Amino acid sequence: MKHFDDIKDDEIRIINRQETMRRPIYHRWWFWVALAAVLLMLAVVLVLCLRHPESGSDTVTYSDSPVAVAPTLMKLGPAEVLVRDTVINDVPLSLLTPVNAIPELSLGIPDTADPSLILALQAADIRADNNKIVGAFVLKGELLARGVAKKGFCAILDGKIQLGMAESTPLFEETTAQNGYFFRQYPLVNQGILVENNPKNKAIRHALCELDGQIVVVSSTSRESFHDFAQALVDLGVLNAIALTGGDAFGFRHDTKNGLQTWGGDLKRWNRISEVNFIVWRSVH
């Protein structure tokens, strides 16, 4: 019997062995699972990056809503207030657009004889029980009041007004750190959508609005509810708006043709309130 390994010294025997070929990695199921997971992660990262605006953008996303950043309207000529009257939903409105002027906040009744102040309206409300400012208030970097009773806010940094609606915003800290201004009020319009508020009474209304990329003051010339006034602002095309003190709140503007124009109640009453405050526009010339 001849065994398989019985090979003589002068004998050559060729043995064929069939080797099992290894499958390429892309033929394995786990390779495709891992690849799909990696692609999914890249897609998620891409979506998150696209949702966050760049640092140079005119919109900053935070908390509840975006913040509108509107520059001051500048053109050749002196500082002035452009006036336009209209009627929306049977609500008569007056639109005031400051030109060549920088916004800021002030404490106390502004000097009506100062020609550099072309427009002034009361900003944050005053509590009836202690005559203190309602909500957070920053005056040139100095914190004068705290509180978030009203979600609407106005922040002024480097001469630009930023309107928004949120219980918290980093803009509050930025205004204290950068000598800016900040106050809170009722939100009226947020990203083109009406915001309901609890007060149901009717009064003369004033609002700080973003309209067509500019900041304008819109006032009702008749007594209106918050709801009807806000709805008129929405139909006017306002994107964002917060209320200003209405009713018999004092205000004024300097008209290039007719001189000083004032409105509101008795100044003696407001002069007795040390924390009465205003948003004013001061000429840059």
Backbone as a ProteinNet text record, in pm:
[ID]
protein_1_A
[PRIMARY]
MKHFDDIKDDEIRIINRQETMRRPIYHRWWFWVALAAVLLMLAVVLVLCLRHPESGSDTVTYSDSPVAVAPTLMKLGPAEVLVRDTVINDVPLSLLTPVNAIPELSLGIPDTADPSLILALQAADIRADNNKIVGAFVLKGELLARGVAKKGFCAILDGKIQLGMAESTPLFEETTAQNGYFFRQYPLVNQGILVENNPKNKAIRHALCELDGQIVVVSSTSRESFHDFAQALVDLGVLNAIALTGGDAFGFRHDTKNGLQTWGGDLKRWNRISEVNFIVWRSVH
[TERTIARY]
86.1	0	88.2	61.5	144.6	80.8	153.6	99	123.1	41.5	47.5	179.9	242.4	366.4	490.4	469.6	585.2	644.7	730.6	789.6	936.6	983.2	1124.2	1206.7	1338.3	1428.2	1432.7	1415.5	1422.7	1284.9	1182.3	1046.1	990	922.4	856.5	707.7	633.8	488.3	422.8	336.9	267.3	130.9	106.9	-20.1	-100.5	-218.8	-309.5	-399.1	-393.3	-480.9	-565.8	-691.9	-785.9	-805.6	-758.5	-772.2	-904.9	-957.7	-1081.1	-1049.4	-1103.5	-1080.2	-1159.6	-1094.6	-1162	-1243.1	-1369.2	-1455.9	-1407.2	-1412.9	-1374.4	-1459.3	-1404.8	-1473.1	-1608.2	-1619.7	-1745.3	-1855.6	-1820.3	-1922.7	-1980	-1925.6	-1970.9	-2082.3	-2184	-2300.9	-2266	-2174.4	-2144.6	-2075.8	-2008.6	-1944.4	-2048.7	-2160.3	-2263.9	-2339.2	-2354.7	-2418.8	-2334.3	-2203.8	-2113.9	-2110.1	-2107.9	-2104.7	-2231.6	-2346.3	-2472.8	-2474.8	-2419.9	-2416.1	-2329.4	-2214.9	-2125.1	-2192.8	-2257.8	-2326	-2439	-2510.1	-2618.2	-2563.9	-2451.3	-2389.8	-2345.7	-2287.9	-2245.6	-2365.3	-2476.6	-2596.9	-2650.9	-2649.9	-2697.8	-2611.1	-2479.4	-2387.9	-2410.6	-2431.4	-2453.7	-2581.2	-2688.4	-2815.1	-2800.8	-2732	-2712.8	-2632.4	-2532.5	-2450.4	-2532.2	-2617.6	-2697.4	-2803.3	-2847.6	-2951.6	-2898.4	-2767.9	-2710.5	-2652.2	-2693.5	-2643.1	-2499.1	-2431.9	-2294	-2288.1	-2168.6	-2152.7	-2182.3	-2168.7	-2194.1	-2337.6	-2423.7	-2561.5	-2638.9	-2748.9	-2834.3	-2941.2	-2938	-3033.7	-2959.9	-2989.7	-2925.9	-3032.7	-3015	-3115	-3087.8	-3194.4	-3182.2	-3319	-3324.4	-3445.1	-3569.8	-3668.8	-3799.5	-3806.7	-3733.2	-3752.6	-3627.3	-3616.5	-3501.2	-3505.7	-3392.4	-3382.8	-3362.8	-3444.6	-3433.5	-3334.1	-3239.4	-3140.9	-3165.5	-3207.5	-3242	-3152.9	-3084.3	-2999.8	-3082.5	-3021.4	-3086.1	-3091.4	-3203.9	-3217.8	-3132.5	-3038.5	-2948.7	-2966.5	-2967.9	-2972.9	-2921.4	-2902.9	-2855	-2959	-2911	-3001.8	-2995.7	-3076	-3074.3	-3148.3	-3134.7	-3212.3	-3359.1	-3446.9	-3589.5	-3670.6	-3800.6	-3892.5	-3988.8	-3982.9	-4075.2	-4210	-4316.6	-4450.6	-4537.9	-4605.1	-4700.2	-4823.8	-4939.9	-5065.8	-5137.4	-5202.4	-5276.2	-5388.2	-5475.4	-5583.9	-5580.9	-5571.6	-5570.5	-5682.9	-5774.5	-5886.8	-5964.7	-5986.3	-6057.9	-5981	-5852.1	-5767	-5675.3	-5694.3	-5606.4	-5468.9	-5365.9	-5229.8	-5142.7	-5044.9	-4944.3	-4807.2	-4731.8	-4600.2	-4492.4	-4401.4	-4292.3	-4159.6	-4082	-3952.9	-3840.7	-3757.3	-3644	-3538.6	-3483.5	-3380.9	-3258.8	-3140.1	-3014	-3010.6	-3059	-3061.9	-3033.8	-2970.5	-2931.2	-3022.3	-3076.3	-3163.5	-3084.6	-3144.5	-3088.1	-3201.1	-3176.7	-3273.8	-3232.3	-3331	-3302.6	-3396	-3352.7	-3431	-3477.2	-3605.8	-3661.2	-3714.2	-3787.6	-3844.9	-3733.4	-3723.8	-3620.3	-3645.3	-3539	-3546.4	-3611	-3731.6	-3802.1	-3736.7	-3654.3	-3587.5	-3458.2	-3416.7	-3293.8	-3322.3	-3270.7	-3302.4	-3242.5	-3144.8	-3084.1	-3174.4	-3273.3	-3369	-3487.9	-3496.6	-3600.8	-3726.1	-3714.4	-3829.9	-3811.2	-3917	-3910.7	-4045.5	-4043	-4163.5	-4128.7	-4227	-4203.8	-4182.3	-4083.3	-4042	-4102.9	-4037.4	-4087.2	-4198.6	-4293.5	-4402.6	-4355	-4435	-4408.4	-4515.9	-4473.5	-4569.2	-4652.1	-4780.6	-4869.8	-4851.2	-4802.1	-4793.3	-4668	-4556.6	-4432.1	-4357	-4415.8	-4355	-4217.2	-4196.9	-4071.5	-4087.9	-3976.4	-3977.4	-4022.1	-4107.1	-4153.2	-4055.7	-3996.7	-3907.4	-3764.1	-3678.2	-3535.4	-3513.5	-3419	-3390.5	-3241.6	-3173.9	-3031.2	-3012.8	-2945.8	-2921.7	-2772.1	-2725.8	-2584	-2496.7	-2534.2	-2458	-2491.4	-2569.7	-2602.9	-2738.6	-2740.1	-2863.4	-2947	-3065.7	-3152.7	-3272.2	-3309.7	-3424.6	-3410.4	-3474.4	-3476.2	-3619.5	-3635.4	-3767.5	-3801.4	-3886.4	-3927.9	-4079.6	-4148.5	-4295.1	-4347.9	-4271	-4310.5	-4200.5	-4240.8	-4142.6	-4082.7	-4149.9	-4094.1	-3977.8	-3881.2	-3767.8	-3710.3	-3641.3	-3563.7	-3423.5	-3324.1	-3183.7	-3121.4	-3041.7	-2974.2	-2825	-2754.7	-2609.9	-2551.2	-2453	-2386.3	-2486.5	-2588.7	-2684.9	-2785.3	-2787.4	-2881.5	-2983.8	-3109.5	-3218.4	-3240.2	-3251.1	-3277.5	-3403.9	-3505.4	-3633.1	-3646.5	-3710.2	-3729.5	-3832.8	-3855.3	-3950.2	-3892.8	-3860.3	-3805.1	-3796.3	-3801.6	-3786	-3640.6	-3548.2	-3406.2	-3335.3	-3236.3	-3159.3	-3020.1	-2916.4	-2780.2	-2762.6	-2856	-2845.1	-2854.8	-2923.6	-2932.9	-2793.5	-2716.1	-2579.8	-2489.9	-2511.4	-2427.8	-2447.2	-2569.9	-2593.4	-2527.2	-2522.1	-2455	-2303.7	-2251.9	-2106.9	-2055.8	-2143.4	-2098.7	-2163.5	-2204.1	-2264.1	-2385.6	-2465.5	-2583.8	-2709.3	-2823.5	-2954.4	-3045.9	-3138	-3227.2	-3352.7	-3470.2	-3593.1	-3692	-3790.7	-3892.3	-4029.5	-4110.9	-4247.3	-4332.5	-4460.9	-4547.8	-4507.7	-4492.4	-4472.2	-4605.4	-4604.1	-4726.1	-4724.4	-4609.5	-4594.7	-4460.6	-4461.7	-4338.7	-4329.2	-4231.9	-4213.5	-4342.1	-4409.9	-4529.7	-4656.6	-4647.4	-4762.6	-4806.6	-4936.4	-4991.9	-4967.2	-4930.7	-4910.3	-5019.7	-5095.2	-5202.6	-5145.9	-5210	-5170.5	-5293.5	-5269.2	-5380.7	-5460.2	-5397	-5476.9	-5579.2	-5706.3	-5812.8	-5873.5	-5822.4	-5879	-5841.3	-5908	-5876.3	-5803.3	-5703.1	-5623.1	-5548.7	-5491.6	-5399	-5278.3	-5239.6	-5130.7	-5009.1	-4891.7	-4766.3	-4686.8	-4612.9	-4534.1	-4402.9	-4301.6	-4172.3	-4170.3	-4155.3	-4179.2	-4062.6	-4049	-3961.7	-4050.4	-4035.6	-4118.4	-4028.3	-4030.8	-3949.5	-3802	-3752.9	-3611	-3569.2	-3665	-3634.7	-3713.9	-3662	-3733.5	-3820.7	-3949.5	-4043.5	-4128.7	-4181.1	-4278.5	-4415.9	-4506.5	-4642.6	-4736.4	-4821.6	-4915.6	-5057.8	-5150.9	-5291.7	-5338.9	-5421.4	-5474.7	-5613.9	-5658	-5783.5	-5756.9	-5847.6	-5832.8	-5858.9	-5762.7	-5772.4	-5731.9	-5783.2	-5738.1	-5602.5	-5530.1	-5403.3	-5424.6	-5530.4	-5554.8	-5576.6	-5666.6	-5695.8	-5574.2	-5499.4	-5379.8	-5275.3	-5252.5	-5154.3	-5195.9	-5326.2	-5373.1	-5352	-5372.3	-5347.1	-5199.5	-5111.6	-4967.5	-4932	-4990.8	-4966.3	-5011	-5130.2	-5182.6	-5106.6	-5042.8	-4958.5	-4830.9	-4792.2	-4670.1	-4557	-4587.3	-4485.4	-4437.2	-4305.7	-4248	-4236.2	-4186.4	-4171.6	-4212.4	-4273.9	-4316.3	-4332.7	-4292.9	-4322.1	-4393.6	-4472.5	-4546.4	-4454.4	-4493.8	-4438.9	-4551	-4517.5	-4620.3	-4725.4	-4852	-4959.9	-5044.1	-5170.5	-5260.4	-5219.6	-5203.3	-5166.1	-5015.5	-4937.1	-4791.4	-4744.8	-4646.3	-4594.5	-4496.8	-4497.7	-4401.6	-4393.8	-4289.5	-4276.7	-4187.8	-4198	-4107.6	-4083.8	-3968.7	-3937.1	-3964.9	-4059.5	-4099.1	-4023.3	-3962.4	-3883.9	-3969.6	-4100	-4188.3	-4264.6	-4316.9	-4405.3	-4342.3	-4214.7	-4147.7	-4182.1	-4193.1	-4216.9	-4362.3	-4381.5	-4513.7	-4515	-4610.5	-4617.2	-4751.6	-4756.8	-4881.8	-4874.5	-4986.9	-4990.9	-5049.5	-5035.4	-5096.7	-5013.8	-5052.1	-4990.5	-4847.5	-4751.7	-4611.7	-4584.4	-4664.1	-4641.3	-4650.9	-4744.2	-4758.2	-4633.1	-4583.1	-4466.1	-4339.1	-4331.5	-4212.7	-4197.6	-4308.2	-4301.4	-4250.9	-4239.9	-4195.3	-4049.7	-3961	-3818.2	-3772.5	-3843	-3798.4	-3873.9	-3950.7	-4012.2	-3900.1	-3915.5	-3805.2	-3854.3	-3761.4	-3795.3	-3695.9	-3744.5	-3655.5	-3655.4	-3536.1	-3522.2	-3429.2	-3444.7	-3355	-3283.6	-3151.4	-3068.5	-2997.6	-2995.8	-2934.6	-2787.4	-2741.9	-2601.4	-2520.3	-2585.3	-2514.5	-2481.1
-119.4	0	122.3	211.5	331.9	447.7	500.9	613.6	744.3	842.2	971.5	1041.7	1018.7	1089.5	1004.8	897.6	817.6	873.8	972.1	1038.6	1005.5	956.5	924	1050.3	1029.1	1144.8	1207.5	1132.7	1186.9	1209.3	1216.9	1229.9	1367.3	1424.4	1554.4	1534.1	1578.5	1563.1	1700.3	1741	1870.3	1849.6	1920.9	1908.5	2035	2027.8	2143.5	2158.8	2282.9	2309.2	2431.6	2414.4	2524.2	2607.8	2733.4	2824.1	2900	2923.5	3001.4	3149.6	3217.1	3359.6	3441	3544.1	3631.8	3737.2	3760	3857.9	4000	4092.7	4232.5	4289.9	4393.9	4451.5	4512.1	4562.9	4626.3	4524.3	4395	4292.6	4249.4	4306.8	4268.2	4362.2	4308.3	4386	4495.9	4472.2	4572.3	4695.1	4677.4	4792.7	4896.1	4848.2	4940.3	5004.7	4929.9	4987.6	5101.9	5077.9	5181.5	5303.8	5279.2	5390.1	5474.9	5407.4	5480.4	5566	5513.8	5589.7	5714.6	5699.8	5815	5922	5881.8	5977.6	6047.8	5974.2	6034.7	6140.4	6110.3	6207.5	6332.5	6316.5	6432.8	6517.2	6453.8	6527.7	6608.4	6549.6	6621.4	6742.6	6726.7	6838.6	6950	6913.4	7012.6	7091.4	7022.7	7090.9	7186.8	7146	7232.5	7356.1	7339.9	7455.7	7554.2	7502	7590.9	7664.2	7609.1	7673.7	7788.1	7796.1	7902.3	8009.6	8135.7	8242.8	8273.1	8329.5	8371.5	8493.8	8517.9	8628	8762.4	8775.3	8903	8920.4	8826.8	8834.2	8941.2	8988.3	9087.5	9024.7	8892.1	8826.1	8731.8	8741.4	8658.3	8567.9	8435.8	8344.4	8313.9	8313.4	8284.7	8244.8	8179.3	8151.5	8136.1	8226.4	8210	8259.8	8364.1	8424.6	8494.1	8521.6	8595.3	8741	8803.7	8944.4	9026	9126.9	9212.4	9323.9	9341	9447.5	9546.5	9667.1	9765.7	9888.7	9928.3	10046.7	10174	10284	10414.1	10455.8	10511	10557.8	10682.5	10674.3	10786.3	10831	10962.7	11017.6	11160.7	11219.6	11356.7	11451	11549.7	11645.7	11643.3	11726.9	11737.1	11620.9	11610.1	11513	11555.5	11460.2	11491.3	11366.2	11384.4	11272.9	11270.4	11162.9	11148.1	11100.9	11165.2	11135.9	11083.1	10971.6	10916.1	10869.4	10910.8	10870.6	10769.8	10673.3	10572.5	10518.3	10439.3	10374.1	10225.7	10140.6	9996.2	9936.2	9865.1	9802.1	9904	10020.2	10128.8	10183.5	10149.9	10203.3	10309.7	10437.7	10542.6	10536.5	10535.4	10521.7	10635.8	10672.2	10769.7	10704.1	10705.7	10642.8	10750.4	10736.2	10831.5	10759.7	10804.7	10743.4	10843.7	10822.6	10913.6	10897.6	11010.3	11010.8	11085.9	11028.5	11091.5	11117.1	11020.3	11034.2	10899.1	10902.3	10781.8	10762.4	10640.8	10616.4	10595.1	10636	10611.6	10623.3	10579	10594.3	10708.7	10768.8	10876.5	10864.9	10918.4	10917.7	11059.9	11076.1	11209.1	11267.2	11375.7	11439.7	11500.1	11462.7	11521.1	11670.2	11739.6	11883.7	11909.6	11960.9	11987.7	12100.8	12181.8	12292.9	12249.6	12125.3	12074.8	12038.5	12113.5	12086.4	11956.4	11901.3	11775.6	11656.1	11671.6	11564.6	11580.5	11494.5	11511.7	11429.9	11328.6	11245.5	11184.6	11183.5	11126.7	11067	10944.2	10877.6	10801.1	10788.4	10711.7	10564.8	10504.4	10368.5	10263.7	10236.4	10134.8	10192.7	10107.3	10150.3	10174.1	10249.5	10280.7	10214.2	10149.6	10085.5	10192.1	10165.4	10261.8	10266.1	10155.6	10150.6	10217	10213.1	10270.1	10359.1	10382.6	10470	10420.6	10288.6	10229.9	10172.8	10154.4	10100.3	9954.8	9919.6	9782.1	9706.9	9599.3	9516.7	9566.9	9487.4	9520.8	9650.8	9729.4	9858.3	9888.7	9914.1	9946.7	10081.8	10171.6	10306.8	10328.2	10326.9	10345.3	10252.3	10124.9	10022.8	10007.7	10098.1	10092	10024.5	9919.3	9845.5	9921.6	9966.2	10042.7	9962.2	9856	9775.5	9635	9539.7	9400.6	9353.8	9238.2	9179.1	9139	9035.6	8986.1	8974.3	9070.1	9067.2	9076.6	9139.2	9153.4	9093.1	9009	8934.9	9015.8	9121.1	9202.8	9285.3	9312.1	9394.4	9473.2	9579.5	9660.6	9674.3	9637.3	9656	9751.1	9844.8	9941.2	9927.7	9886.4	9870	9935.5	10021.6	10090.3	10161.9	10219.8	10297.9	10215.9	10083.7	9997.1	9940.3	9947	9892.2	9746	9663.3	9521	9486.5	9441.9	9406.6	9255.5	9207.5	9064	9031.8	8903.2	8855.4	8730.2	8736.4	8622	8657.4	8555.2	8579	8603.8	8552.8	8576.4	8594.8	8680.6	8707.2	8755.2	8709.6	8756.4	8904.8	8965	9108	9191.1	9139.4	9211.1	9228.2	9120	9128.3	9211.9	9202.4	9279.5	9429.3	9471.6	9615.6	9666.5	9584.7	9627.2	9629.3	9540.6	9532.3	9633.8	9680.2	9765.9	9904.7	9949.7	10083.3	10102.8	9998.8	10006.2	10038.8	10015.8	10047	9926.4	9909.7	9794.7	9826.3	9788.5	9796.4	9692.8	9663.4	9563.6	9628.9	9566.4	9613	9496.3	9523	9420.2	9391.5	9263.8	9231.1	9239.6	9295.8	9309.7	9222	9219.4	9138.4	9067	8937.8	8859.1	8779	8815.1	8749.8	8748.9	8864	8881.2	8823.4	8768.1	8705.9	8789.5	8813.4	8891.9	8822.1	8900.8	8849.5	8906.5	8819	8863.4	8908.8	9010.1	9059.5	9070.1	9064.2	9063.2	9192.9	9310.3	9433.4	9443.5	9464.9	9467.9	9607.5	9704.9	9839.2	9905.5	10014.5	10091.2	10218.7	10254.6	10374.5	10412.9	10531.8	10570.4	10478.1	10419.3	10321.2	10373.3	10336.6	10364.7	10234.5	10214.6	10092.2	10121.4	10047.4	10050	9931	9955.9	9851.9	9836.7	9714	9688.4	9675.3	9768.6	9772.2	9797.8	9705.4	9718.5	9741.2	9669.9	9677.4	9800.7	9883.5	10004.3	10005.6	10080.6	10100.7	10225.3	10208.8	10320.6	10317.8	10432.8	10442.5	10452.9	10365.3	10367.5	10399.4	10499.8	10541.7	10537.8	10502.9	10513	10653.3	10710.9	10844.1	10834.9	10711.5	10688.2	10582.7	10574.1	10476.5	10336.3	10246.2	10110.7	10008.7	9887.7	9777.7	9728.7	9657	9598.8	9505.9	9427.2	9330.4	9401.2	9499.6	9568.3	9645.2	9705.2	9779	9684.1	9571.5	9474.2	9415.2	9388.8	9335.5	9435.4	9562.7	9666.6	9670.4	9649.5	9646.7	9528.2	9412.8	9294.4	9320.4	9375.6	9401.7	9514.1	9599.2	9703.3	9645	9526.7	9462.8	9465	9499.9	9504	9362.3	9344.8	9213	9187.9	9287.5	9277.8	9410	9402.9	9526.2	9503.1	9602.6	9604	9735.1	9733.8	9853.5	9957.2	10081.7	10190.3	10237.4	10315.1	10362	10441.6	10404.2	10470.3	10557.4	10572.4	10655.4	10801.3	10860	11001.2	11020.4	10921.8	10933.5	11053	11123.8	11243.2	11204.7	11284.3	11266.2	11390.6	11397.8	11513.7	11480.6	11566.1	11560.3	11701.5	11720.7	11848.9	11840.5	11920	11923.1	12034.8	12003.9	12104.1	12220.3	12198.1	12304.2	12372.5	12290.6	12346.2	12355.8	12320.9	12331.7	12218.1	12246.7	12145.2	12098.7	11966.9	11906	11813.1	11830.6	11748	11676.3	11572.4	11501.1	11440.7	11395.2	11331.3	11420.3	11376.9	11444.4	11555.2	11591.5	11701.9	11666.3	11751.5	11725.3	11730.6	11804	11813.4	11676.1	11593.9	11459.1	11377	11378.9	11297.9	11351.5	11481.5	11538.6	11493.2	11450.4	11403.7	11259.8	11191.9	11051.5	11048.1	11017.5	11025.3	10921.8	10808.4	10702.9	10700.7	10806.7	10813.1	10813.9	10736.2	10716.1	10726.8	10756	10782	10714	10681.1	10648.5	10772.3	10822.7	10946.1	10920.2	11001.4	10998.5	11132.8	11125.3	11245.8	11261.7	11383.8	11413.2	11375.1	11318.4	11283.6	11398.2	11504.2	11619.4	11722.6
0	0	0	-91	-108.3	-36.9	57.4	131.9	57.1	89.3	21.3	42.2	158.7	189	159.4	91.4	52.2	-75.8	-64.5	-181.1	-184.3	-298.2	-313.6	-326.7	-308.6	-313	-450.6	-557.8	-693.8	-754.9	-670.5	-720.6	-687.6	-786.1	-766.5	-780.3	-680.3	-684.8	-665.1	-753.2	-746.2	-683.2	-577.9	-506	-527.4	-582.1	-601.9	-481	-419.3	-304.9	-336.1	-329.5	-361.1	-235.9	-240.4	-126.7	-135.6	-23.1	-14	-25.8	-125.6	-146.5	-45.1	17.1	112.8	37.9	80.9	15.9	43.9	-53.7	-27.7	84.5	152.9	268.9	232.3	105.7	68	38	47.5	34.7	169.1	275.5	408.9	455.8	523.4	564.2	662.8	755.1	857.8	799.4	684.7	620.8	577.4	521.2	473.6	589.1	698.8	817.1	873.4	884	936.7	845.4	712	617.3	627.2	642.1	654.3	780.7	890.7	1016.4	1002.7	935.7	915.8	830.5	723.1	635.9	709.8	794.4	872.1	967.9	1032.8	1124.2	1049.8	931.3	852.6	812.2	777.6	738.9	855.7	976	1095.3	1124.3	1117	1140.7	1039.5	912.5	807.4	833.1	872.4	900.8	1017.2	1123.6	1240.4	1203.8	1119.6	1079.1	997	909.6	825.5	904.9	1017.4	1097.8	1180	1203.6	1284.1	1194.3	1210	1125.3	1154.6	1056.3	1074.6	1163	1217.5	1312	1249.3	1117.2	1053.1	1007.1	1039.4	993.7	1067.8	1008.7	1071.3	1159.3	1175.5	1263.4	1356.5	1485.3	1586	1645.9	1636.5	1687.8	1834.1	1914.8	2056.6	2107.2	2213.7	2291.5	2204.9	2223	2160.3	2015.9	1982.5	1851.6	1805.3	1673.5	1625.2	1667.4	1665.1	1701.1	1575.1	1556.2	1439.7	1467.1	1377.7	1388.8	1276.3	1311.2	1208.7	1222.9	1117.2	1122.9	1114.8	1155.8	1143.8	996.8	956.5	819.1	799.2	708.1	680.2	536	515.7	381.3	386.9	271.7	267.2	327.6	402	462.4	613.6	678.4	824.1	889.4	1021.2	1096.7	1096	1075.1	1069.3	1096.6	1112	1130.7	1012.9	935.1	824	878	834.8	886.5	772.9	799.8	702.5	776.7	732.2	793.9	704	767.1	692.8	780.3	721.1	794.8	760	862.9	845.6	929.4	866.2	938.4	1021.3	965	1033.6	1153.2	1164.3	1270.7	1209.8	1243.8	1190	1256	1173.6	1222.7	1171.5	1254.5	1214.6	1226.4	1116.2	1113.1	1119.2	1215.6	1233.9	1211.9	1115.5	1084	1106.3	1208.5	1231.6	1121.9	1078.8	974.9	1028.1	1003	1045.2	1195.9	1273.8	1419	1483.7	1600.8	1672.4	1793.6	1816.9	1931.5	2060.2	2171.1	2304.3	2405.7	2528.2	2635.4	2726.5	2792.5	2886.2	3005.2	3118	3241.2	3269.2	3300.8	3321.3	3191	3202.1	3083.8	2997.7	2871	2784.5	2762.9	2731.9	2708.2	2572.7	2574.1	2448.1	2369.1	2435.7	2367.4	2300.2	2322.2	2260.8	2115.6	2019.2	1878.1	1826.5	1899.7	1854.4	1881.1	1969.8	1996.9	1902.3	1803.4	1703	1733.4	1821.6	1854.4	1992.1	2073.6	2208.3	2245.9	2297.4	2346.8	2473.8	2562.8	2683.8	2648	2712.3	2675.9	2768.5	2882.3	2975.4	3062.1	3099	3184.9	3328.3	3402.4	3542.6	3628.8	3735.8	3826.3	3899.1	3913.1	3977.2	4128.2	4188.6	4334.8	4390.9	4314.3	4369	4269.8	4152.6	4050.5	4004.5	4008.9	3963.4	3822.7	3753.3	3616.8	3618.3	3524.1	3508.6	3417.4	3469	3387.5	3387.3	3324.8	3318.7	3242.2	3292.1	3228.8	3246.7	3134.4	3134.6	3067.8	3137.1	3085.4	3069.1	2947.7	2914.5	2998.6	2999.7	3069.6	3216.4	3274	3416.6	3435.7	3517.1	3543.3	3646	3605.2	3693.5	3743.4	3671.8	3713.1	3656.9	3726	3682.9	3665.7	3601.9	3590.2	3448.6	3435.3	3303.3	3297.4	3359.6	3356.9	3214.4	3126.6	2986.3	2899.4	2803.5	2724.3	2609.9	2566.7	2459.8	2510.6	2424.6	2466.7	2350.4	2387.5	2293.5	2348.3	2269.1	2304.9	2204.2	2253.5	2165.4	2186.4	2082.4	2085.5	1960.9	1982.4	1870.2	1780.3	1841.4	1764.6	1686.6	1706.1	1635.4	1732.6	1693.8	1774.4	1738.4	1840.8	1822.4	1900.6	1828.5	1888.9	1898	2004.2	2017.9	2123	2141.8	2241.7	2305.5	2434.1	2507.3	2654.5	2739	2881.6	2918.2	2837.5	2862	2729.2	2727.2	2607.1	2644.6	2574.3	2601.9	2573.5	2499.3	2470.6	2598	2699.1	2826.8	2887.2	2892.2	2945.2	2854.5	2724.3	2632	2650.5	2675.5	2693.6	2822.1	2925.8	3049.5	3031.5	2947.5	2928.3	2826.9	2736.4	2626.6	2629.1	2748.6	2764.2	2672.9	2661.9	2578	2656.3	2592.6	2651.4	2634.8	2732.4	2728.3	2808.8	2754.3	2832.6	2783	2866.2	2833.2	2819	2732.8	2711.1	2660.2	2641.3	2584.7	2439.7	2400.9	2259.4	2185.7	2067.1	1987.7	1862.9	1794.9	1673.5	1680.7	1654.8	1656.1	1527	1442.7	1312.8	1230.9	1230.9	1150.5	1210.2	1332.2	1396.9	1516.3	1526.9	1637.3	1770.3	1872.2	2008	2097.2	2160.9	2249	2384.3	2443.8	2575	2665	2794.8	2890.3	2897.1	2897.9	2908.5	2795.5	2830.7	2730.7	2713.4	2785.7	2776.8	2644.6	2612.6	2493.1	2531.3	2452	2478.9	2352.1	2351.8	2245.2	2254.5	2144.9	2144.6	2067.6	2116.3	2046.9	2041.2	1933.7	1918.8	1847.7	1887.3	1821.1	1726.4	1596.7	1496.5	1400	1349.1	1234.9	1112.8	1020	899.7	779.6	685.3	563.5	594.9	695.9	729.5	806.9	848.2	923.6	1054.2	1150.9	1276	1263.1	1289.3	1284.4	1410.6	1446.8	1554.7	1491.2	1532.3	1480.7	1596.9	1578.7	1682.7	1628.2	1714.8	1677.7	1713.2	1630.5	1660.8	1722.3	1748.8	1821.5	1927.7	2024	2131.5	2077.2	2099	2045.3	2151.3	2138.1	2222.9	2172.9	2258	2215.2	2095.7	2099.7	1992.5	1858.1	1856	1729.9	1678.8	1771.4	1731.9	1674.1	1742.3	1694.1	1560	1542.7	1415.3	1301.7	1332.1	1230.9	1193.3	1291.2	1262.6	1173.6	1202.8	1120.1	976.3	960.1	825.6	755.2	831.9	773.8	714.4	763.5	716.1	816	941.8	1046.4	1075.8	1086.2	1113.6	1263.5	1337	1482	1544.4	1662.4	1729.5	1878.2	1956.6	2099.9	2131	2237.8	2275	2337.2	2328.4	2407.8	2499.9	2602.5	2694.9	2619.3	2637.3	2565.8	2656.2	2620	2700.9	2697.1	2816.9	2824.5	2837.5	2791	2795.5	2714.1	2766.9	2699.7	2589.6	2483.7	2376.6	2291	2209	2120	2001.7	1900.5	1786.7	1737	1676.1	1615.2	1466.4	1422.5	1282.8	1212.1	1097.8	1025.9	977.4	959.7	911.4	1024.3	1117.8	1220.7	1359.2	1369.6	1498.9	1591.8	1721.7	1823.5	1823.8	1815.8	1825.1	1946.3	2037.3	2158.5	2166.1	2248.8	2275.1	2416	2464.5	2595.4	2702.5	2827.3	2941.3	3000.8	3123.6	3195.3	3234.5	3195.6	3228	3377.7	3453	3597.2	3662.9	3613.5	3668.9	3644.6	3520.6	3486.9	3550.5	3572.7	3637.3	3782.2	3843	3981.5	3991.5	3877.7	3876	3830.3	3923.3	3893	3790.5	3780.5	3690.5	3557.2	3529.2	3398	3293.8	3188.9	3094.5	2951	2863.2	2722.4	2629.1	2510.9	2399.6	2311.4	2281.7	2203.9	2085.6	1983.1	1868.5	1861.7	1865	1866.7	1733.1	1682.3	1554	1553.4	1439.9	1427.2	1370.6	1327	1268.4	1376
[MASK]
+++++++++++++++++++++++++++++++++++++++++++++++++++++++++++++++++++++++++++++++++++++++++++++++++++++++++++++++++++++++++++++++++++++++++++++++++++++++++++++++++++++++++++++++++++++++++++++++++++++++++++++++++++++++++++++++++++++++++++++++++++++++++++++++++++++++++++++++++++++++++++++

